Each structure stands twice: as C-alpha cells, then as structure tokens.
Tab-separated table of C-alpha atoms in Angstrom:
chain	number	residue	atom	x	y	z
A	1	UNK	CA	-234.264	143.934	6.490
A	2	UNK	CA	-232.440	142.800	3.340
A	3	UNK	CA	-229.342	141.739	5.291
A	4	UNK	CA	-231.466	139.662	7.682
A	5	UNK	CA	-233.310	137.960	4.839
A	6	UNK	CA	-230.041	137.179	3.077
A	7	UNK	CA	-228.559	135.682	6.242
A	8	UNK	CA	-231.619	133.486	6.882
A	9	UNK	CA	-231.418	132.411	3.256
A	10	UNK	CA	-227.942	130.974	3.844
A	11	UNK	CA	-225.617	133.826	2.858
A	12	UNK	CA	-222.712	134.507	5.253
A	13	UNK	CA	-222.567	137.713	7.271
A	14	UNK	CA	-219.560	140.090	7.016
A	15	UNK	CA	-217.638	137.906	9.504
A	16	UNK	CA	-218.269	134.661	7.632
A	17	UNK	CA	-220.934	133.227	9.957
A	18	UNK	CA	-223.848	131.372	8.375
A	19	UNK	CA	-227.252	130.497	9.768
A	20	UNK	CA	-227.913	127.094	11.320
A	21	UNK	CA	-229.328	125.224	8.286
A	22	UNK	CA	-232.299	123.955	10.332
A	23	UNK	CA	-233.430	127.609	10.464
A	24	UNK	CA	-232.643	128.457	6.853
A	25	UNK	CA	-235.396	129.940	4.721
A	26	UNK	CA	-233.807	128.230	1.701
A	27	UNK	CA	-235.456	124.820	1.287
A	28	UNK	CA	-232.390	123.507	-0.586
A	29	UNK	CA	-230.206	124.201	2.471
A	30	UNK	CA	-232.668	123.196	5.165
A	31	UNK	CA	-232.246	119.470	6.102
A	32	UNK	CA	-236.029	119.146	6.327
A	33	UNK	CA	-236.331	119.996	2.648
A	34	UNK	CA	-238.700	122.829	3.569
A	35	UNK	CA	-237.962	126.472	4.194
A	36	UNK	CA	-238.111	127.745	7.770
A	37	UNK	CA	-241.229	129.914	7.816
A	38	UNK	CA	-241.025	133.512	8.966
A	39	UNK	CA	-242.556	135.428	10.590
A	40	UNK	CA	-243.285	132.925	13.340
A	41	UNK	CA	-245.594	133.197	16.334
A	42	UNK	CA	-243.544	130.744	18.392
A	43	UNK	CA	-240.018	130.540	19.759
A	44	UNK	CA	-239.067	127.559	17.690
A	45	UNK	CA	-236.207	125.228	18.577
A	46	UNK	CA	-236.057	123.654	15.142
A	47	UNK	CA	-232.664	121.974	15.442
A	48	UNK	CA	-233.283	118.286	16.398
A	49	UNK	CA	-229.770	117.904	17.838
A	50	UNK	CA	-229.633	115.119	20.406
A	51	UNK	CA	-226.915	113.729	22.658
A	52	UNK	CA	-227.610	110.050	23.365
A	53	UNK	CA	-227.449	108.446	26.803
A	54	UNK	CA	-223.896	107.192	27.348
A	55	UNK	CA	-224.138	106.369	31.059
A	56	UNK	CA	-224.508	102.913	32.545
A	57	UNK	CA	-227.863	101.517	33.654
A	58	UNK	CA	-229.877	101.585	35.833
A	59	UNK	CA	-229.256	105.297	36.405
A	60	UNK	CA	-228.924	106.522	32.843
A	61	UNK	CA	-229.024	110.210	32.121
A	62	UNK	CA	-231.356	109.916	29.165
A	63	UNK	CA	-230.919	111.574	25.801
A	64	UNK	CA	-230.488	115.353	25.734
A	65	UNK	CA	-232.023	117.493	23.023
A	66	UNK	CA	-232.002	121.229	22.467
A	67	UNK	CA	-234.988	121.850	24.736
A	68	UNK	CA	-233.697	119.857	27.711
A	69	UNK	CA	-230.215	121.335	27.322
A	70	UNK	CA	-231.482	124.919	27.184
A	71	UNK	CA	-235.119	124.855	28.383
A	72	UNK	CA	-237.704	127.561	27.807
A	73	UNK	CA	-238.464	130.093	30.523
A	74	UNK	CA	-242.040	130.341	31.746
A	75	UNK	CA	-242.597	134.013	30.879
A	76	UNK	CA	-240.983	137.229	29.636
A	77	UNK	CA	-240.336	138.461	33.170
A	78	UNK	CA	-238.279	135.378	34.003
A	79	UNK	CA	-236.337	135.821	30.772
A	80	UNK	CA	-235.203	139.312	31.814
A	81	UNK	CA	-234.331	138.076	35.291
A	82	UNK	CA	-232.149	135.292	33.870
A	83	UNK	CA	-230.359	137.855	31.702
A	84	UNK	CA	-229.686	139.994	34.785
A	85	UNK	CA	-228.179	136.986	36.550
A	86	UNK	CA	-226.185	135.881	33.502
A	87	UNK	CA	-227.928	132.510	33.786
A	88	UNK	CA	-228.126	130.595	30.465
A	89	UNK	CA	-230.280	127.865	32.083
A	90	UNK	CA	-227.981	125.277	30.472
A	91	UNK	CA	-227.396	121.805	31.871
A	92	UNK	CA	-224.092	120.999	33.510
A	93	UNK	CA	-222.413	117.612	33.928
A	94	UNK	CA	-224.091	114.345	34.974
A	95	UNK	CA	-223.770	113.671	38.712
A	96	UNK	CA	-224.047	109.913	39.153
A	97	UNK	CA	-223.381	110.211	42.900
A	98	UNK	CA	-226.461	112.315	43.597
A	99	UNK	CA	-229.606	110.722	45.072
A	100	UNK	CA	-231.258	110.400	42.672
A	101	UNK	CA	-228.584	110.893	39.979
A	102	UNK	CA	-229.182	114.052	37.965
A	103	UNK	CA	-227.639	116.738	35.850
A	104	UNK	CA	-226.042	119.667	37.585
A	105	UNK	CA	-226.875	123.194	36.489
A	106	UNK	CA	-224.419	125.458	34.725
A	107	UNK	CA	-223.781	128.378	37.113
A	108	UNK	CA	-224.419	131.948	36.080
A	109	UNK	CA	-221.532	133.938	34.638
A	110	UNK	CA	-219.551	136.381	36.761
A	111	UNK	CA	-219.564	140.136	36.285
A	112	UNK	CA	-217.850	141.160	33.089
A	113	UNK	CA	-218.321	137.789	31.398
A	114	UNK	CA	-222.118	137.690	31.022
A	115	UNK	CA	-223.342	137.085	27.500
A	116	UNK	CA	-226.939	135.956	27.862
A	117	UNK	CA	-229.631	137.236	25.496
A	118	UNK	CA	-233.385	136.801	25.691
A	119	UNK	CA	-236.633	137.986	24.175
A	120	UNK	CA	-238.623	139.925	26.762
A	121	UNK	CA	-240.756	143.043	27.274
A	122	UNK	CA	-239.634	146.623	27.791
A	123	UNK	CA	-241.232	146.620	31.227
A	124	UNK	CA	-239.351	143.507	32.361
A	125	UNK	CA	-236.109	144.837	30.862
A	126	UNK	CA	-236.545	148.047	32.842
A	127	UNK	CA	-237.464	146.170	36.010
A	128	UNK	CA	-234.261	144.103	35.927
A	129	UNK	CA	-231.975	146.863	34.568
A	130	UNK	CA	-231.260	145.110	31.282
A	131	UNK	CA	-229.959	146.819	28.167
A	132	UNK	CA	-232.238	146.802	25.118
A	133	UNK	CA	-230.964	146.178	21.630
A	134	UNK	CA	-231.960	148.592	18.890
A	135	UNK	CA	-233.996	147.078	16.054
A	136	UNK	CA	-234.234	148.288	12.481
A	137	UNK	CA	-237.606	149.836	11.679
A	138	UNK	CA	-239.263	149.980	8.231
A	139	UNK	CA	-237.514	153.290	7.463
A	140	UNK	CA	-234.108	151.615	7.842
A	141	UNK	CA	-233.104	153.161	11.189
A	142	UNK	CA	-232.058	151.223	14.278
A	143	UNK	CA	-234.206	152.354	17.226
A	144	UNK	CA	-234.318	151.311	20.886
A	145	UNK	CA	-237.604	151.052	22.834
A	146	UNK	CA	-238.479	154.090	24.947
A	147	UNK	CA	-241.457	156.374	25.470
A	148	UNK	CA	-240.579	158.617	22.534
A	149	UNK	CA	-239.907	155.841	20.020
A	150	UNK	CA	-243.085	153.968	21.023
A	151	UNK	CA	-245.107	157.192	20.743
A	152	UNK	CA	-243.643	157.690	17.270
A	153	UNK	CA	-244.790	154.170	16.363
A	154	UNK	CA	-248.243	154.932	17.759
A	155	UNK	CA	-248.559	157.966	15.507
A	156	UNK	CA	-247.909	155.821	12.436
A	157	UNK	CA	-250.274	152.969	13.304
A	158	UNK	CA	-253.059	151.970	10.946
A	159	UNK	CA	-256.460	150.376	11.525
A	160	UNK	CA	-256.853	146.609	11.386
A	161	UNK	CA	-258.697	145.186	8.397
A	162	UNK	CA	-260.594	142.872	10.762
A	163	UNK	CA	-261.740	145.453	13.318
A	164	UNK	CA	-261.385	149.166	12.530
A	165	UNK	CA	-261.364	150.002	16.245
A	166	UNK	CA	-258.017	148.250	16.662
A	167	UNK	CA	-254.824	149.864	15.398
A	168	UNK	CA	-251.336	148.435	15.030
A	169	UNK	CA	-247.908	149.075	13.554
A	170	UNK	CA	-248.002	147.663	10.024
A	171	UNK	CA	-244.443	147.204	8.715
A	172	UNK	CA	-245.664	147.452	5.110
A	173	UNK	CA	-247.678	150.656	5.499
A	174	UNK	CA	-246.451	153.957	4.081
A	175	UNK	CA	-246.827	155.634	7.470
A	176	UNK	CA	-244.587	153.028	9.123
A	177	UNK	CA	-241.961	153.401	6.416
A	178	UNK	CA	-241.961	157.165	6.977
A	179	UNK	CA	-241.658	156.922	10.792
A	180	UNK	CA	-237.895	157.297	11.186
A	181	UNK	CA	-237.899	157.341	15.003
A	182	UNK	CA	-240.486	154.583	15.595
A	183	UNK	CA	-239.638	151.435	17.551
A	184	UNK	CA	-240.850	148.638	15.245
A	185	UNK	CA	-242.190	146.179	17.834
A	186	UNK	CA	-244.482	148.643	19.596
A	187	UNK	CA	-247.983	147.362	20.244
A	188	UNK	CA	-251.001	148.810	22.062
A	189	UNK	CA	-252.702	146.754	24.745
A	190	UNK	CA	-256.468	146.479	24.307
A	191	UNK	CA	-259.297	145.392	26.564
A	192	UNK	CA	-262.868	144.616	25.508
A	193	UNK	CA	-266.009	144.839	27.604
A	194	UNK	CA	-269.643	144.020	26.834
A	195	UNK	CA	-271.827	146.885	28.151
A	196	UNK	CA	-275.086	144.918	27.808
A	197	UNK	CA	-274.212	141.930	29.984
A	198	UNK	CA	-273.219	143.773	33.167
A	199	UNK	CA	-275.406	144.941	36.019
A	200	UNK	CA	-275.451	148.699	36.770
A	201	UNK	CA	-272.976	148.499	39.656
A	202	UNK	CA	-270.461	146.565	37.573
A	203	UNK	CA	-270.925	148.929	34.642
A	204	UNK	CA	-270.194	151.847	36.935
A	205	UNK	CA	-267.062	150.201	38.307
A	206	UNK	CA	-265.778	149.193	34.881
A	207	UNK	CA	-266.501	152.648	33.484
A	208	UNK	CA	-264.612	154.293	36.341
A	209	UNK	CA	-261.666	151.944	35.804
A	210	UNK	CA	-261.464	152.764	32.090
A	211	UNK	CA	-261.688	156.501	32.797
A	212	UNK	CA	-258.872	156.251	35.329
A	213	UNK	CA	-256.704	154.177	32.983
A	214	UNK	CA	-257.139	156.796	30.246
A	215	UNK	CA	-256.426	159.787	32.504
A	216	UNK	CA	-254.492	159.553	35.788
A	217	UNK	CA	-253.299	156.098	34.776
A	218	UNK	CA	-251.294	157.649	31.938
A	219	UNK	CA	-248.954	159.500	34.308
A	220	UNK	CA	-245.548	157.823	34.252
A	221	UNK	CA	-244.148	156.746	37.598
A	222	UNK	CA	-243.493	153.875	39.954
A	223	UNK	CA	-246.282	154.535	42.468
A	224	UNK	CA	-249.516	152.556	42.594
A	225	UNK	CA	-251.839	153.511	39.760
A	226	UNK	CA	-249.112	155.113	37.664
A	227	UNK	CA	-247.711	154.005	34.316
A	228	UNK	CA	-244.622	151.857	35.003
A	229	UNK	CA	-241.307	152.246	33.165
A	230	UNK	CA	-241.362	150.422	29.843
A	231	UNK	CA	-244.772	151.772	28.807
A	232	UNK	CA	-245.534	154.849	26.713
A	233	UNK	CA	-248.560	157.076	27.421
A	234	UNK	CA	-251.523	156.856	25.079
A	235	UNK	CA	-251.954	159.480	22.367
A	236	UNK	CA	-254.989	161.744	22.356
A	237	UNK	CA	-256.861	159.661	19.780
A	238	UNK	CA	-256.650	156.520	21.925
A	239	UNK	CA	-257.554	158.441	25.080
A	240	UNK	CA	-260.648	159.817	23.378
A	241	UNK	CA	-261.662	156.335	22.274
A	242	UNK	CA	-261.234	154.972	25.810
A	243	UNK	CA	-263.234	157.788	27.423
A	244	UNK	CA	-266.103	157.332	24.974
A	245	UNK	CA	-266.066	153.615	25.710
A	246	UNK	CA	-266.177	154.380	29.448
A	247	UNK	CA	-269.309	156.484	28.937
A	248	UNK	CA	-270.842	153.746	26.798
A	249	UNK	CA	-270.208	151.150	29.504
A	250	UNK	CA	-271.450	153.345	32.359
A	251	UNK	CA	-274.749	154.086	30.623
A	252	UNK	CA	-275.291	150.531	29.390
A	253	UNK	CA	-275.572	150.460	25.606
A	254	UNK	CA	-278.635	149.003	23.964
A	255	UNK	CA	-277.783	150.032	20.392
A	256	UNK	CA	-274.501	149.384	18.577
A	257	UNK	CA	-274.627	152.908	17.094
A	258	UNK	CA	-273.091	154.162	20.335
A	259	UNK	CA	-269.784	152.628	19.330
A	260	UNK	CA	-266.890	154.971	20.196
A	261	UNK	CA	-265.340	156.422	17.059
A	262	UNK	CA	-263.226	159.421	18.061
A	263	UNK	CA	-262.057	161.818	15.416
A	264	UNK	CA	-258.461	162.402	14.390
A	265	UNK	CA	-255.937	164.067	16.641
A	266	UNK	CA	-252.554	165.371	15.644
A	267	UNK	CA	-249.308	164.931	17.475
A	268	UNK	CA	-246.989	167.961	17.686
A	269	UNK	CA	-244.181	168.208	15.161
A	270	UNK	CA	-241.588	169.817	17.418
A	271	UNK	CA	-241.177	166.864	19.810
A	272	UNK	CA	-240.363	167.415	23.465
A	273	UNK	CA	-242.881	167.419	26.298
A	274	UNK	CA	-246.447	168.686	26.120
A	275	UNK	CA	-248.073	170.762	28.823
A	276	UNK	CA	-249.335	167.571	30.419
A	277	UNK	CA	-245.861	166.112	30.710
A	278	UNK	CA	-246.393	163.471	28.031
A	279	UNK	CA	-243.408	162.865	25.744
A	280	UNK	CA	-244.223	163.194	22.074
A	281	UNK	CA	-242.338	161.969	18.998
A	282	UNK	CA	-240.573	164.158	16.523
A	283	UNK	CA	-241.245	164.182	12.781
A	284	UNK	CA	-244.234	164.905	10.616
A	285	UNK	CA	-247.703	164.941	12.224
A	286	UNK	CA	-249.756	161.809	11.614
A	287	UNK	CA	-253.517	161.602	11.846
A	288	UNK	CA	-254.831	159.244	14.517
A	289	UNK	CA	-258.325	158.374	13.299
A	290	UNK	CA	-260.401	155.449	14.454
A	291	UNK	CA	-263.003	154.185	12.020
A	292	UNK	CA	-266.520	152.868	12.637
A	293	UNK	CA	-267.568	149.265	13.089
A	294	UNK	CA	-266.903	147.053	10.108
A	295	UNK	CA	-269.973	145.382	8.547
A	296	UNK	CA	-268.925	141.930	9.778
A	297	UNK	CA	-268.504	142.940	13.430
A	298	UNK	CA	-271.120	141.277	15.651
A	299	UNK	CA	-273.445	143.659	17.451
A	300	UNK	CA	-273.359	144.145	21.219
A	301	UNK	CA	-270.281	142.065	21.867
A	302	UNK	CA	-267.107	142.935	23.750
A	303	UNK	CA	-265.637	144.165	20.438
A	304	UNK	CA	-268.264	146.879	20.398
A	305	UNK	CA	-266.448	148.496	23.301
A	306	UNK	CA	-262.762	148.047	22.603
A	307	UNK	CA	-260.567	150.026	24.962
A	308	UNK	CA	-256.951	150.921	24.228
A	309	UNK	CA	-254.635	151.002	27.204
A	310	UNK	CA	-251.048	152.126	27.465
A	311	UNK	CA	-248.369	151.032	25.049
A	312	UNK	CA	-246.006	148.283	26.004
A	313	UNK	CA	-242.947	146.876	24.415
A	314	UNK	CA	-244.912	143.651	24.815
A	315	UNK	CA	-243.563	141.006	22.701
A	316	UNK	CA	-241.713	143.864	21.613
A	317	UNK	CA	-238.678	144.282	23.569
A	318	UNK	CA	-235.672	143.130	21.873
A	319	UNK	CA	-232.694	141.001	22.643
A	320	UNK	CA	-231.072	142.346	25.772
A	321	UNK	CA	-227.816	142.274	27.654
A	322	UNK	CA	-227.519	142.767	31.419
A	323	UNK	CA	-226.175	145.864	33.083
A	324	UNK	CA	-223.006	144.594	34.673
A	325	UNK	CA	-223.038	146.954	37.623
A	326	UNK	CA	-226.411	145.803	38.998
A	327	UNK	CA	-226.015	142.058	38.992
A	328	UNK	CA	-225.963	140.300	42.332
A	329	UNK	CA	-222.912	138.124	42.569
A	330	UNK	CA	-223.470	134.480	43.323
A	331	UNK	CA	-222.083	133.480	46.707
A	332	UNK	CA	-222.161	129.822	45.762
A	333	UNK	CA	-220.364	128.280	42.827
A	334	UNK	CA	-221.465	124.771	41.974
A	335	UNK	CA	-218.886	122.417	40.619
A	336	UNK	CA	-219.394	120.283	37.514
C-alpha cells in the first residue's frame, strides 16, 4: 500500500495528520534514530510516553506509561468483547480515598459514541457482532473478511519454501496480485501428527477426527461439530490432503513415501454455491497443488502428516467497530 508506506514514512495524510514519530519508518524522524521495522510480529507500544507520579507519599500513584494507561488484552476474543462494550480499557482518575488508593477505570462509551478499535479474529468479531474493516489486498481492492473472500485468498495461495505441504497467502506472489476479491489476511489453520509414535487405538481416533474435520466439519453452522461463523470451508485440494493424511495416520506409516500429496483441484469460475453448499470465489480458476516433501524435511515427524483445517481470519481480522444496536448498556456509571 503506497499510501500506507508514505504515511509511516512521515508524510501527512489528506487531512494533514502525520504518524507518531516513534512509529515512523524514517530513521531521521524517529526519535530513536532507527526506523520502526515493519512488518512486525508483535503489537508494539513503541512510544515511551510517561506521566510521572505527582501525588503525595506514602500513597503515590506511580508513573504511568503507555502500557499501564492502555493495557494489552489477554487474547483476540477479549479484544472483540471490549469493542462491543465500547471499553477502551483506559485508566481514569486517581482515587486517593480508596482503600488501598488506586486508579479508577474509564467507563465504556454509551450507544452512539463508541469509537473503540481492536485487532481480533473474524470468529471473535462475528461472535460479538462487531463490524470488520475492509483491508486493501495486493490487487489494490479493499475487501472485508467473509467466506467468499477467504475462499478467494485460498485459491491464490502458494506453497511455503520451508515445507511444500504448507500453503499461505503470499502478498508478493503473482497469484495474490491477481486475486481481486481475496481478503489479504486469510490464513489456513494446520495441525501436525506423527503416525509412527501413536498406538493403534490413538491412530484410529486421530484418523477419525481428521476425516470428520475434512468432511462433516466443513458444514457451516452454529451447532456442535459445525464450522462456526468467521471460518471459510476448505477447498477440495486441502480436503484431499487431509483425507490422505487421515488414512496415513490410521494405518500407521512406516515409510515417509506415504506422505499425502494430493493433485491439483480447480475452483469454479462462476462463483456462487456448489452442489455441496460451499461458497466459492469468483474470478479466474487457480490450481491448488500440494507438492512433495522437501529434501530437508525430517522423516517420520509430525510434519510428515500435516493436516489443513478450516480457514480463519486468525490474526487476520481487521480493525473493527461495534454494532451499536447490540451493545448492552451499562447500568452503572463510575465517577472520576
């Protein structure tokens, strides 16, 4: 995203806003003297802002930094829940009369005034009725996460250079750049099992579980054993890989040549719903081929039986806003 890169590099947006210099990718603007590195695998709070303790001893409030003022949530699910409640998790005023003295908590916003954003998953966003932001994909289109857009991303995934059994959405690949309807943060969820270290009864149970996950478990719904909202069903290539892995596990592999390597499968070009009720993406058909083991893969390890499960908007769901109509109103308003 050229506009995003320019903004992170210190250029103002169309409304004149500039990036916090502590997050600038321009080392000459960043107070640290080093560029903020992107992409990042963490949710960095790089700004060292600190409010010193100004209260009298012995019950001082202590200094407040960015983390204590707006602390992290424990997981993606909690993040979506806080968005639903309009709760910024920000500190309120210092209450010296409390026993012990402590900071109050900023109350959640009322309906119509909520403006909390968070990074979460598509499943959590669906669970708490949050609105997903659309993100720009490599083709230049802004796309929201749903079953169709995640299936479109699946069709354009390429094999990992580390393990050919594992596929992902590579922003730099030609297939990703051509996928106009793909949601860019789509990722498949994988499991790995070692078929040589399990006793026959466990192999049978694990094999049955994988078969179910690749068949009945791909039916969307809210009942037990169904695919919850926020996930997209697996494409035929991934289903074939999972079923071959299930057979490998059930039998108990002794040779790595039994590694599941399903052939290519094509997605329909007309979109809509297939006979099985699975939504499919529109656009040009893309081959879903899964290659053999790479030479460096260890033999008879969990990676020899890698199983793809359903797609999630995992770290993928975007910034979200709450649906105003479904928020429970707070009955209690704390005073600062």
